[in-house]
mmCIF file of C-alpha atoms and ligand atoms in Angstrom:
data_model
loop_
_atom_site.group_PDB
_atom_site.id
_atom_site.type_symbol
_atom_site.label_atom_id
_atom_site.label_comp_id
_atom_site.label_asym_id
_atom_site.label_seq_id
_atom_site.Cartn_x
_atom_site.Cartn_y
_atom_site.Cartn_z
ATOM 1 C CA UNK A 858 -23.159 -97.708 -210.787
ATOM 2 C CA UNK A 859 -24.784 -101.084 -211.489
ATOM 3 C CA UNK A 860 -28.392 -101.445 -210.304
ATOM 4 C CA UNK A 861 -29.808 -104.965 -210.948
ATOM 5 C CA UNK A 862 -32.864 -104.825 -208.759
ATOM 6 C CA UNK A 863 -36.132 -105.349 -210.560
ATOM 7 C CA UNK A 864 -38.451 -103.094 -208.604
ATOM 8 C CA UNK A 865 -42.177 -104.017 -208.182
ATOM 9 C CA UNK A 866 -44.374 -101.935 -210.241
ATOM 10 C CA UNK A 867 -46.716 -101.720 -207.285
ATOM 11 C CA UNK A 868 -44.065 -100.038 -205.034
ATOM 12 C CA UNK A 869 -44.378 -98.836 -202.402
ATOM 13 C CA UNK A 870 -46.226 -101.951 -201.104
ATOM 14 C CA UNK A 871 -46.915 -100.340 -197.643
ATOM 15 C CA UNK A 872 -46.929 -96.786 -196.812
ATOM 16 C CA UNK A 873 -47.668 -95.318 -193.253
ATOM 17 C CA UNK A 874 -51.246 -94.541 -194.078
ATOM 18 C CA UNK A 875 -51.963 -98.334 -194.765
ATOM 19 C CA UNK A 876 -51.891 -99.284 -191.206
ATOM 20 C CA UNK A 877 -53.568 -98.135 -188.004
ATOM 21 C CA UNK A 878 -51.421 -96.611 -185.248
ATOM 22 C CA UNK A 879 -50.993 -98.979 -182.208
ATOM 23 C CA UNK A 880 -52.164 -96.371 -179.636
ATOM 24 C CA UNK A 881 -54.415 -93.389 -179.397
ATOM 25 C CA UNK A 882 -52.588 -90.245 -179.637
ATOM 26 C CA UNK A 883 -49.825 -91.546 -181.946
ATOM 27 C CA UNK A 884 -49.507 -91.742 -185.610
ATOM 28 C CA UNK A 885 -47.457 -93.928 -187.796
ATOM 29 C CA UNK A 886 -44.473 -91.894 -189.310
ATOM 30 C CA UNK A 887 -42.547 -94.788 -191.032
ATOM 31 C CA UNK A 888 -43.103 -98.433 -192.076
ATOM 32 C CA UNK A 889 -39.772 -100.025 -192.878
ATOM 33 C CA UNK A 890 -37.313 -102.709 -192.941
ATOM 34 C CA UNK A 891 -39.436 -105.899 -192.840
ATOM 35 C CA UNK A 892 -38.226 -109.396 -191.826
ATOM 36 C CA UNK A 893 -39.820 -112.037 -194.059
ATOM 37 C CA UNK A 894 -40.867 -115.639 -193.767
ATOM 38 C CA UNK A 895 -43.215 -118.201 -195.080
ATOM 39 C CA UNK A 896 -45.897 -119.552 -192.880
ATOM 40 C CA UNK A 897 -49.000 -121.411 -193.559
ATOM 41 C CA UNK A 898 -48.652 -121.127 -197.335
ATOM 42 C CA UNK A 899 -48.407 -117.413 -197.202
ATOM 43 C CA UNK A 900 -45.526 -114.695 -197.268
ATOM 44 C CA UNK A 901 -45.306 -112.779 -194.063
ATOM 45 C CA UNK A 902 -43.541 -109.506 -193.328
ATOM 46 C CA UNK A 903 -42.724 -108.488 -189.813
ATOM 47 C CA UNK A 904 -42.715 -104.765 -190.415
ATOM 48 C CA UNK A 905 -41.049 -102.071 -188.273
ATOM 49 C CA UNK A 906 -43.735 -99.487 -187.437
ATOM 50 C CA UNK A 907 -42.390 -96.244 -186.112
ATOM 51 C CA UNK A 908 -44.634 -94.008 -184.398
ATOM 52 C CA UNK A 909 -44.819 -90.540 -182.663
ATOM 53 C CA UNK A 910 -47.506 -88.032 -181.730
ATOM 54 C CA UNK A 911 -48.588 -85.684 -184.410
ATOM 55 C CA UNK A 912 -45.932 -82.945 -184.303
ATOM 56 C CA UNK A 913 -46.701 -79.420 -183.026
ATOM 57 C CA UNK A 914 -44.907 -76.454 -184.618
ATOM 58 C CA UNK A 915 -42.465 -75.653 -181.970
ATOM 59 C CA UNK A 916 -42.024 -78.888 -180.177
ATOM 60 C CA UNK A 917 -40.316 -82.187 -180.774
ATOM 61 C CA UNK A 918 -42.442 -84.906 -179.178
ATOM 62 C CA UNK A 919 -41.757 -88.683 -179.145
ATOM 63 C CA UNK A 920 -42.901 -91.717 -177.238
ATOM 64 C CA UNK A 921 -40.722 -93.957 -175.002
ATOM 65 C CA UNK A 922 -41.845 -97.209 -173.104
ATOM 66 C CA UNK A 923 -42.155 -97.092 -169.288
ATOM 67 C CA UNK A 924 -41.026 -100.061 -167.368
ATOM 68 C CA UNK A 925 -44.457 -101.248 -166.889
ATOM 69 C CA UNK A 926 -45.104 -101.305 -170.719
ATOM 70 C CA UNK A 927 -46.918 -97.764 -170.939
ATOM 71 C CA UNK A 928 -46.046 -95.044 -173.191
ATOM 72 C CA UNK A 929 -44.492 -91.783 -172.033
ATOM 73 C CA UNK A 930 -44.584 -88.826 -174.373
ATOM 74 C CA UNK A 931 -41.499 -86.457 -174.161
ATOM 75 C CA UNK A 932 -41.899 -83.093 -175.390
ATOM 76 C CA UNK A 933 -38.711 -80.717 -176.084
ATOM 77 C CA UNK A 934 -39.117 -77.183 -177.366
ATOM 78 C CA UNK A 935 -37.188 -76.786 -180.642
ATOM 79 C CA UNK A 936 -35.440 -73.843 -179.511
ATOM 80 C CA UNK A 937 -34.193 -75.626 -176.309
ATOM 81 C CA UNK A 938 -30.372 -74.569 -176.146
ATOM 82 C CA UNK A 939 -29.416 -78.263 -175.033
ATOM 83 C CA UNK A 940 -31.346 -79.700 -177.970
ATOM 84 C CA UNK A 941 -29.053 -81.161 -180.832
ATOM 85 C CA UNK A 942 -31.538 -82.154 -183.749
ATOM 86 C CA UNK A 943 -29.776 -82.581 -187.033
ATOM 87 C CA UNK A 944 -30.658 -86.113 -187.901
ATOM 88 C CA UNK A 945 -34.421 -87.034 -188.420
ATOM 89 C CA UNK A 946 -33.902 -90.315 -186.733
ATOM 90 C CA UNK A 947 -32.118 -89.366 -183.416
ATOM 91 C CA UNK A 948 -31.765 -86.344 -181.162
ATOM 92 C CA UNK A 949 -29.639 -85.387 -178.234
ATOM 93 C CA UNK A 950 -31.117 -83.375 -175.399
ATOM 94 C CA UNK A 951 -29.092 -82.432 -172.324
ATOM 95 C CA UNK A 952 -26.480 -84.945 -173.350
ATOM 96 C CA UNK A 953 -28.791 -87.825 -173.681
ATOM 97 C CA UNK A 954 -29.649 -89.521 -176.962
ATOM 98 C CA UNK A 955 -33.298 -90.212 -178.001
ATOM 99 C CA UNK A 956 -34.947 -91.596 -181.020
ATOM 100 C CA UNK A 957 -37.617 -89.342 -182.488
ATOM 101 C CA UNK A 958 -39.975 -92.144 -183.034
ATOM 102 C CA UNK A 959 -40.711 -95.436 -181.106
ATOM 103 C CA UNK A 960 -40.949 -98.742 -183.082
ATOM 104 C CA UNK A 961 -42.716 -102.030 -182.700
ATOM 105 C CA UNK A 962 -42.909 -104.939 -185.063
ATOM 106 C CA UNK A 963 -46.135 -105.722 -186.853
ATOM 107 C CA UNK A 964 -47.078 -108.953 -188.780
ATOM 108 C CA UNK A 965 -48.712 -108.623 -192.213
ATOM 109 C CA UNK A 966 -49.349 -111.279 -194.698
ATOM 110 C CA UNK A 967 -49.907 -111.909 -198.232
ATOM 111 C CA UNK A 968 -51.144 -114.739 -200.835
ATOM 112 C CA UNK A 969 -49.182 -113.244 -203.732
ATOM 113 C CA UNK A 970 -46.337 -111.476 -202.033
ATOM 114 C CA UNK A 971 -47.440 -108.068 -203.386
ATOM 115 C CA UNK A 972 -50.615 -107.311 -201.635
ATOM 116 C CA UNK A 973 -50.201 -107.365 -197.675
ATOM 117 C CA UNK A 974 -52.892 -107.215 -195.000
ATOM 118 C CA UNK A 975 -52.863 -107.377 -191.312
ATOM 119 C CA UNK A 976 -54.442 -110.769 -190.254
ATOM 120 C CA UNK A 977 -56.661 -110.943 -187.063
ATOM 121 C CA UNK A 978 -55.380 -112.568 -183.811
ATOM 122 C CA UNK A 979 -51.674 -112.053 -184.378
ATOM 123 C CA UNK A 980 -50.052 -109.913 -181.737
ATOM 124 C CA UNK A 981 -47.540 -107.122 -182.399
ATOM 125 C CA UNK A 982 -44.179 -107.349 -180.879
ATOM 126 C CA UNK A 983 -43.323 -104.417 -178.754
ATOM 127 C CA UNK A 984 -40.400 -103.427 -176.596
ATOM 128 C CA UNK A 985 -40.205 -105.235 -173.322
ATOM 129 C CA UNK A 986 -38.219 -104.079 -170.154
ATOM 130 C CA UNK A 987 -35.601 -101.415 -169.781
ATOM 131 C CA UNK A 988 -33.387 -102.627 -172.595
ATOM 132 C CA UNK A 989 -36.042 -102.146 -175.105
ATOM 133 C CA UNK A 990 -37.464 -98.727 -173.871
ATOM 134 C CA UNK A 991 -36.788 -97.005 -177.247
ATOM 135 C CA UNK A 992 -38.298 -99.760 -179.048
ATOM 136 C CA UNK A 993 -37.666 -102.766 -181.175
ATOM 137 C CA UNK A 994 -36.560 -102.455 -184.864
ATOM 138 C CA UNK A 995 -35.400 -104.349 -188.137
ATOM 139 C CA UNK A 996 -36.344 -107.871 -187.449
ATOM 140 C CA UNK A 997 -34.639 -110.677 -189.085
ATOM 141 C CA UNK A 998 -36.467 -114.119 -189.053
ATOM 142 C CA UNK A 999 -34.607 -117.327 -189.308
ATOM 143 C CA UNK A 1000 -36.450 -120.807 -189.682
ATOM 144 C CA UNK A 1001 -34.141 -123.307 -188.006
ATOM 145 C CA UNK A 1002 -35.078 -126.608 -186.393
ATOM 146 C CA UNK A 1003 -38.899 -126.033 -186.764
ATOM 147 C CA UNK A 1004 -38.492 -122.859 -184.907
ATOM 148 C CA UNK A 1005 -38.524 -119.120 -186.065
ATOM 149 C CA UNK A 1006 -35.712 -117.253 -184.425
ATOM 150 C CA UNK A 1007 -36.269 -113.408 -184.459
ATOM 151 C CA UNK A 1008 -33.151 -111.255 -184.024
ATOM 152 C CA UNK A 1009 -34.010 -107.590 -183.729
ATOM 153 C CA UNK A 1010 -32.461 -104.209 -182.616
ATOM 154 C CA UNK A 1011 -33.217 -103.421 -179.046
ATOM 155 C CA UNK A 1012 -32.900 -99.720 -178.268
ATOM 156 C CA UNK A 1013 -32.944 -97.939 -174.986
ATOM 157 C CA UNK A 1014 -30.864 -95.076 -173.248
ATOM 158 C CA UNK A 1015 -28.450 -97.883 -172.397
ATOM 159 C CA UNK A 1016 -27.565 -98.455 -175.974
ATOM 160 C CA UNK A 1017 -28.437 -100.399 -179.040
ATOM 161 C CA UNK A 1018 -28.113 -104.047 -178.906
ATOM 162 C CA UNK A 1019 -29.670 -107.273 -180.454
ATOM 163 C CA UNK A 1020 -32.781 -108.912 -178.661
ATOM 164 C CA UNK A 1021 -33.738 -112.438 -179.461
ATOM 165 C CA UNK A 1022 -37.014 -114.175 -179.159
ATOM 166 C CA UNK A 1023 -38.324 -117.545 -180.597
ATOM 167 C CA UNK A 1024 -41.733 -118.670 -181.685
ATOM 168 C CA UNK A 1025 -43.412 -121.729 -183.534
ATOM 169 C CA UNK A 1026 -46.903 -120.279 -183.943
ATOM 170 C CA UNK A 1027 -46.359 -116.462 -184.233
ATOM 171 C CA UNK A 1028 -48.843 -116.210 -181.218
ATOM 172 C CA UNK A 1029 -46.658 -117.312 -178.459
ATOM 173 C CA UNK A 1030 -42.988 -116.033 -178.110
ATOM 174 C CA UNK A 1031 -40.337 -116.793 -175.831
ATOM 175 C CA UNK A 1032 -37.902 -114.014 -174.913
ATOM 176 C CA UNK A 1033 -34.272 -114.807 -174.779
ATOM 177 C CA UNK A 1034 -33.269 -111.291 -173.574
ATOM 178 C CA UNK A 1035 -30.255 -109.485 -175.161
ATOM 179 C CA UNK A 1036 -28.321 -111.791 -177.313
ATOM 180 C CA UNK A 1037 -25.515 -109.380 -178.075
ATOM 181 C CA UNK A 1038 -24.888 -106.109 -176.019
ATOM 182 C CA UNK A 1039 -24.317 -102.571 -177.178
ATOM 183 C CA UNK A 1040 -23.401 -101.331 -179.570
ATOM 184 C CA UNK A 1041 -24.654 -104.322 -182.018
ATOM 185 C CA UNK A 1042 -27.296 -104.528 -184.620
ATOM 186 C CA UNK A 1043 -27.999 -106.291 -187.982
ATOM 187 C CA UNK A 1044 -27.984 -109.655 -186.726
ATOM 188 C CA UNK A 1045 -28.987 -112.695 -188.716
ATOM 189 C CA UNK A 1046 -28.824 -116.409 -187.705
ATOM 190 C CA UNK A 1047 -27.928 -118.855 -190.403
ATOM 191 C CA UNK A 1048 -30.784 -121.374 -191.243
ATOM 192 C CA UNK A 1049 -28.744 -124.272 -190.950
ATOM 193 C CA UNK A 1050 -26.114 -125.439 -188.334
ATOM 194 C CA UNK A 1051 -22.645 -125.982 -189.885
ATOM 195 C CA UNK A 1052 -20.660 -128.684 -188.320
ATOM 196 C CA UNK A 1053 -22.794 -128.876 -185.399
ATOM 197 C CA UNK A 1054 -22.551 -125.236 -184.467
ATOM 198 C CA UNK A 1055 -25.027 -122.336 -184.729
ATOM 199 C CA UNK A 1056 -23.738 -119.158 -186.813
ATOM 200 C CA UNK A 1057 -24.916 -115.659 -186.907
ATOM 201 C CA UNK A 1058 -23.831 -112.468 -188.635
ATOM 202 C CA UNK A 1059 -23.722 -109.247 -186.520
ATOM 203 C CA UNK A 1060 -22.607 -105.704 -186.576
ATOM 204 C CA UNK A 1061 -20.849 -104.360 -183.431
ATOM 205 C CA UNK A 1062 -19.551 -100.675 -183.692
ATOM 206 C CA UNK A 1063 -16.215 -99.803 -182.325
ATOM 207 C CA UNK A 1064 -16.003 -96.042 -181.614
ATOM 208 C CA UNK A 1065 -12.227 -95.423 -181.723
ATOM 209 C CA UNK A 1066 -10.061 -98.137 -183.127
ATOM 210 C CA UNK A 1067 -12.015 -100.119 -185.662
ATOM 211 C CA UNK A 1068 -15.271 -99.315 -187.291
ATOM 212 C CA UNK A 1069 -18.933 -100.557 -188.289
ATOM 213 C CA UNK A 1070 -17.916 -103.952 -189.641
ATOM 214 C CA UNK A 1071 -19.585 -107.486 -190.138
ATOM 215 C CA UNK A 1072 -18.788 -110.074 -187.761
ATOM 216 C CA UNK A 1073 -19.600 -113.697 -187.338
ATOM 217 C CA UNK A 1074 -20.375 -115.473 -184.005
ATOM 218 C CA UNK A 1075 -21.039 -119.152 -183.213
ATOM 219 C CA UNK A 1076 -22.891 -120.773 -180.636
ATOM 220 C CA UNK A 1077 -23.598 -124.380 -179.221
ATOM 221 C CA UNK A 1078 -27.222 -123.863 -178.581
ATOM 222 C CA UNK A 1079 -28.463 -120.810 -180.392
ATOM 223 C CA UNK A 1080 -28.715 -118.730 -177.243
ATOM 224 C CA UNK A 1081 -25.199 -118.332 -175.992
ATOM 225 C CA UNK A 1082 -22.675 -116.847 -178.623
ATOM 226 C CA UNK A 1083 -19.103 -116.372 -178.823
ATOM 227 C CA UNK A 1084 -15.776 -116.890 -180.847
ATOM 228 C CA UNK A 1085 -16.695 -113.674 -182.739
ATOM 229 C CA UNK A 1086 -14.616 -112.890 -185.672
ATOM 230 C CA UNK A 1087 -14.596 -109.754 -187.906
ATOM 231 C CA UNK A 1088 -15.234 -110.926 -191.539
ATOM 232 C CA UNK A 1089 -16.064 -107.730 -193.741
ATOM 233 C CA UNK A 1090 -14.968 -104.135 -193.510
ATOM 234 C CA UNK A 1091 -15.949 -100.826 -194.910
ATOM 235 C CA UNK A 1092 -13.978 -99.740 -198.056
ATOM 236 C CA UNK A 1093 -12.492 -96.167 -198.110
ATOM 237 C CA UNK A 1094 -14.050 -93.953 -200.695
ATOM 238 C CA UNK A 1095 -16.587 -96.440 -201.662
ATOM 239 C CA UNK A 1096 -20.311 -96.738 -201.622
ATOM 240 C CA UNK A 1097 -19.741 -98.825 -198.409
ATOM 241 C CA UNK A 1098 -17.273 -96.540 -196.770
ATOM 242 C CA UNK A 1099 -19.021 -95.651 -193.358
ATOM 243 C CA UNK A 1100 -21.052 -98.673 -192.275
ATOM 244 C CA UNK A 1101 -22.013 -102.262 -193.343
ATOM 245 C CA UNK A 1102 -24.535 -104.528 -191.946
ATOM 246 C CA UNK A 1103 -25.894 -108.026 -192.814
ATOM 247 C CA UNK A 1104 -29.352 -108.300 -194.317
ATOM 248 C CA UNK A 1105 -31.309 -111.460 -193.860
ATOM 249 C CA UNK A 1106 -29.871 -115.024 -193.189
ATOM 250 C CA UNK A 1107 -27.639 -115.971 -195.919
ATOM 251 C CA UNK A 1108 -28.919 -118.026 -198.811
ATOM 252 C CA UNK A 1109 -27.126 -121.450 -199.213
ATOM 253 C CA UNK A 1110 -25.851 -121.954 -202.853
ATOM 254 C CA UNK A 1111 -23.633 -124.365 -204.439
ATOM 255 C CA UNK A 1112 -20.830 -121.850 -204.444
ATOM 256 C CA UNK A 1113 -21.263 -120.887 -200.795
ATOM 257 C CA UNK A 1114 -23.440 -118.885 -198.316
ATOM 258 C CA UNK A 1115 -24.656 -115.738 -200.371
ATOM 259 C CA UNK A 1116 -25.420 -112.723 -198.180
ATOM 260 C CA UNK A 1117 -27.071 -109.491 -199.326
ATOM 261 C CA UNK A 1118 -25.909 -106.564 -197.240
ATOM 262 C CA UNK A 1119 -26.240 -102.840 -196.737
ATOM 263 C CA UNK A 1120 -23.610 -100.148 -197.033
ATOM 264 C CA UNK A 1121 -23.731 -96.671 -196.117
ATOM 265 C CA UNK A 1122 -21.234 -93.994 -197.283
ATOM 266 C CA UNK A 1123 -20.351 -90.663 -195.334
ATOM 267 C CA UNK A 1124 -23.292 -88.913 -196.902
ATOM 268 C CA UNK A 1125 -25.644 -91.506 -195.391
ATOM 269 C CA UNK A 1126 -26.578 -92.996 -198.847
ATOM 270 C CA UNK A 1127 -27.534 -96.678 -198.125
ATOM 271 C CA UNK A 1128 -27.024 -99.206 -201.003
ATOM 272 C CA UNK A 1129 -27.107 -102.970 -201.180
ATOM 273 C CA UNK A 1130 -24.225 -105.274 -202.079
ATOM 274 C CA UNK A 1131 -23.423 -109.058 -201.710
ATOM 275 C CA UNK A 1132 -20.648 -111.370 -200.498
ATOM 276 C CA UNK A 1133 -20.097 -114.964 -200.469
ATOM 277 C CA UNK A 1134 -18.919 -117.111 -197.505
ATOM 278 C CA UNK A 1135 -17.359 -120.582 -197.601
ATOM 279 C CA UNK A 1136 -20.032 -123.272 -197.030
ATOM 280 C CA UNK A 1137 -17.917 -125.328 -194.572
ATOM 281 C CA UNK A 1138 -16.323 -122.446 -192.756
ATOM 282 C CA UNK A 1139 -18.309 -119.167 -192.980
ATOM 283 C CA UNK A 1140 -15.581 -116.902 -191.573
ATOM 284 C CA UNK A 1141 -13.972 -117.219 -194.914
ATOM 285 C CA UNK A 1142 -15.201 -114.536 -197.293
ATOM 286 C CA UNK A 1143 -14.606 -115.903 -200.818
ATOM 287 C CA UNK A 1144 -15.988 -112.987 -202.900
ATOM 288 C CA UNK A 1145 -17.638 -109.451 -202.628
ATOM 289 C CA UNK A 1146 -19.337 -107.284 -205.162
ATOM 290 C CA UNK A 1147 -17.315 -104.213 -205.702
ATOM 291 C CA UNK A 1148 -20.263 -102.119 -206.966
ATOM 292 C CA UNK A 1149 -23.679 -102.040 -205.363
ATOM 293 C CA UNK A 1150 -26.369 -104.190 -206.707
ATOM 294 C CA UNK A 1151 -28.988 -101.789 -205.645
ATOM 295 C CA UNK A 1152 -28.844 -98.028 -205.318
ATOM 296 C CA UNK A 1153 -31.581 -95.608 -204.188
ATOM 297 C CA UNK A 1154 -33.003 -94.276 -207.565
ATOM 298 C CA UNK A 1155 -36.840 -94.307 -207.356
ATOM 299 C CA UNK A 1156 -38.627 -91.456 -206.121
ATOM 300 C CA UNK A 1157 -39.842 -93.343 -203.047
ATOM 301 C CA UNK A 1158 -36.192 -94.256 -202.285
ATOM 302 C CA UNK A 1159 -34.715 -90.687 -202.769
ATOM 303 C CA UNK A 1160 -37.203 -88.913 -200.612
ATOM 304 C CA UNK A 1161 -38.882 -89.823 -197.264
ATOM 305 C CA UNK A 1162 -38.500 -89.658 -193.635
ATOM 306 C CA UNK A 1163 -34.696 -90.222 -194.176
ATOM 307 C CA UNK A 1164 -33.983 -90.182 -197.960
ATOM 308 C CA UNK A 1165 -31.486 -91.690 -200.222
ATOM 309 C CA UNK A 1166 -31.853 -95.244 -198.445
ATOM 310 C CA UNK A 1167 -32.457 -98.826 -199.588
ATOM 311 C CA UNK A 1168 -32.156 -101.335 -196.613
ATOM 312 C CA UNK A 1169 -33.133 -104.953 -196.514
ATOM 313 C CA UNK A 1170 -33.500 -107.530 -193.836
ATOM 314 C CA UNK A 1171 -35.741 -110.075 -195.490
ATOM 315 C CA UNK A 1172 -36.324 -112.065 -198.712
ATOM 316 C CA UNK A 1173 -37.659 -115.385 -200.136
ATOM 317 C CA UNK A 1174 -36.014 -117.550 -202.585
ATOM 318 C CA UNK A 1175 -38.093 -118.980 -205.433
ATOM 319 C CA UNK A 1176 -38.522 -122.487 -206.453
ATOM 320 C CA UNK A 1177 -36.276 -121.944 -209.590
ATOM 321 C CA UNK A 1178 -33.309 -121.625 -207.016
ATOM 322 C CA UNK A 1179 -32.536 -118.338 -208.771
ATOM 323 C CA UNK A 1180 -35.175 -115.667 -208.045
ATOM 324 C CA UNK A 1181 -34.916 -113.603 -204.922
ATOM 325 C CA UNK A 1182 -37.902 -111.752 -203.826
ATOM 326 C CA UNK A 1183 -36.410 -108.919 -201.642
ATOM 327 C CA UNK A 1184 -38.473 -106.809 -199.447
ATOM 328 C CA UNK A 1185 -36.980 -103.583 -198.358
ATOM 329 C CA UNK A 1186 -37.325 -100.246 -196.547
ATOM 330 C CA UNK A 1187 -37.142 -97.206 -198.839
ATOM 331 C CA UNK A 1188 -36.361 -93.696 -197.456
ATOM 332 C CA UNK A 1189 -37.010 -95.211 -193.927
ATOM 333 C CA UNK A 1190 -40.702 -94.675 -194.568
ATOM 334 C CA UNK A 1191 -41.998 -97.255 -197.202
ATOM 335 C CA UNK A 1192 -41.886 -101.129 -197.665
ATOM 336 C CA UNK A 1193 -41.116 -102.143 -201.108
ATOM 337 C CA UNK A 1194 -40.144 -105.192 -203.021
ATOM 338 C CA UNK A 1195 -37.742 -106.071 -205.911
ATOM 339 C CA UNK A 1196 -36.606 -109.340 -207.625
ATOM 340 C CA UNK A 1197 -32.934 -110.210 -207.904
ATOM 341 C CA UNK A 1198 -31.346 -113.199 -209.945
ATOM 342 C CA UNK A 1199 -28.817 -115.067 -207.880
ATOM 343 C CA UNK A 1200 -26.769 -115.802 -211.116
ATOM 344 C CA UNK A 1201 -26.753 -112.206 -211.901
ATOM 345 C CA UNK A 1202 -25.494 -111.396 -208.396
ATOM 346 C CA UNK A 1203 -22.774 -114.011 -208.750
ATOM 347 C CA UNK A 1204 -21.677 -112.290 -212.060
ATOM 348 C CA UNK A 1205 -20.911 -109.222 -209.952
ATOM 349 C CA UNK A 1206 -18.954 -111.063 -207.296
ATOM 350 C CA UNK A 1207 -15.184 -110.364 -207.360
ATOM 351 C CA UNK A 1208 -13.104 -113.094 -205.948
ATOM 352 C CA UNK A 1209 -10.017 -110.852 -205.547
ATOM 353 C CA UNK A 1210 -12.084 -108.402 -203.378
ATOM 354 C CA UNK A 1211 -10.745 -105.839 -200.827
HETATM 355 C C1 MAN B 1487 -29.838 -95.316 -186.351
HETATM 356 C C2 MAN B 1487 -30.931 -95.455 -187.565
HETATM 357 C C3 MAN B 1487 -32.344 -95.400 -186.951
HETATM 358 C C4 MAN B 1487 -32.555 -96.323 -185.555
HETATM 359 C C5 MAN B 1487 -31.236 -96.128 -184.652
HETATM 360 C C6 MAN B 1487 -31.387 -97.162 -183.603
HETATM 361 O O1 MAN B 1487 -29.951 -94.091 -185.882
HETATM 362 O O2 MAN B 1487 -30.849 -96.778 -187.973
HETATM 363 O O3 MAN B 1487 -33.197 -95.646 -187.805
HETATM 364 O O4 MAN B 1487 -33.728 -96.138 -185.144
HETATM 365 O O5 MAN B 1487 -30.212 -96.313 -185.310
HETATM 366 O O6 MAN B 1487 -31.251 -98.443 -184.089
#
């Protein structure tokens, strides 16, 4: 398989021990899947911080948020007959699904794009209300009309949907509630309007007929979304056979909107690929990579909280118009960086794609 990522020598850039837990009694289990943006001359990451209590030998314990914003710890004996715990990320107890960690979104910034620190006086974004009781995850950041638009996964016992908040100063946030209801995630708003309309990529999951495909939605105001179209599907027996989902907002190029996406196979290996959308009508997929452009291969990508994973939802594009600095979650545990060349990605795009 072709892997054209130039990984940072400094990887992992951030590990769980690099930040302080948000709450006494919790520890950081994973740092992953950062959204990326430029603000006040710096590169910022909005990192997903997944926490839980230190694990005792015979018990699984994890936090959930209460309606008043407090934290409740749920403890389940590992030998409970009603417990199904085969996936490190999600368990089922007495017929109800829970996440094994609770995620919030933390801001860190950097002058060089490699060394990140947590600035003072910037709040974390935490789950709010009953639709975010299991946390907020995997935030995409879009700068559009002088406003930052944050689309993130909002998880609760009601399902997994897409939450939307906006900000101009990263200190005050306006919540727009749930933008796309369950089951939906991997939502990225385009950084420009097209023919007067807002556009977003998203990933609903259809349980019976259909699958985990990438869709396009449009909106007159960025708040109300409709006219959904399914634009990209999984491919049988390929690296992206089980699930696909958009990364960050697509990059506008002369040839079209270039999107880097993740694909997982049935063994839960997560790789990255790319596709190209028509500039004027983004529901038209012009080209797609057949092979992945990045495959888990470094030690920190192969083993961790959930190994064999590279997952991205944020990048910056250099002033040369070719260099992408991509930030990604490795093994659902570390934040890493890699460079890509847009021209090199173009050379792997197939215009007669499936
Ligand atoms: C999947 C994984 C988890 C995530 C949940 C909810 O199980 O992506 O990491 O917490 O979905 O989004």
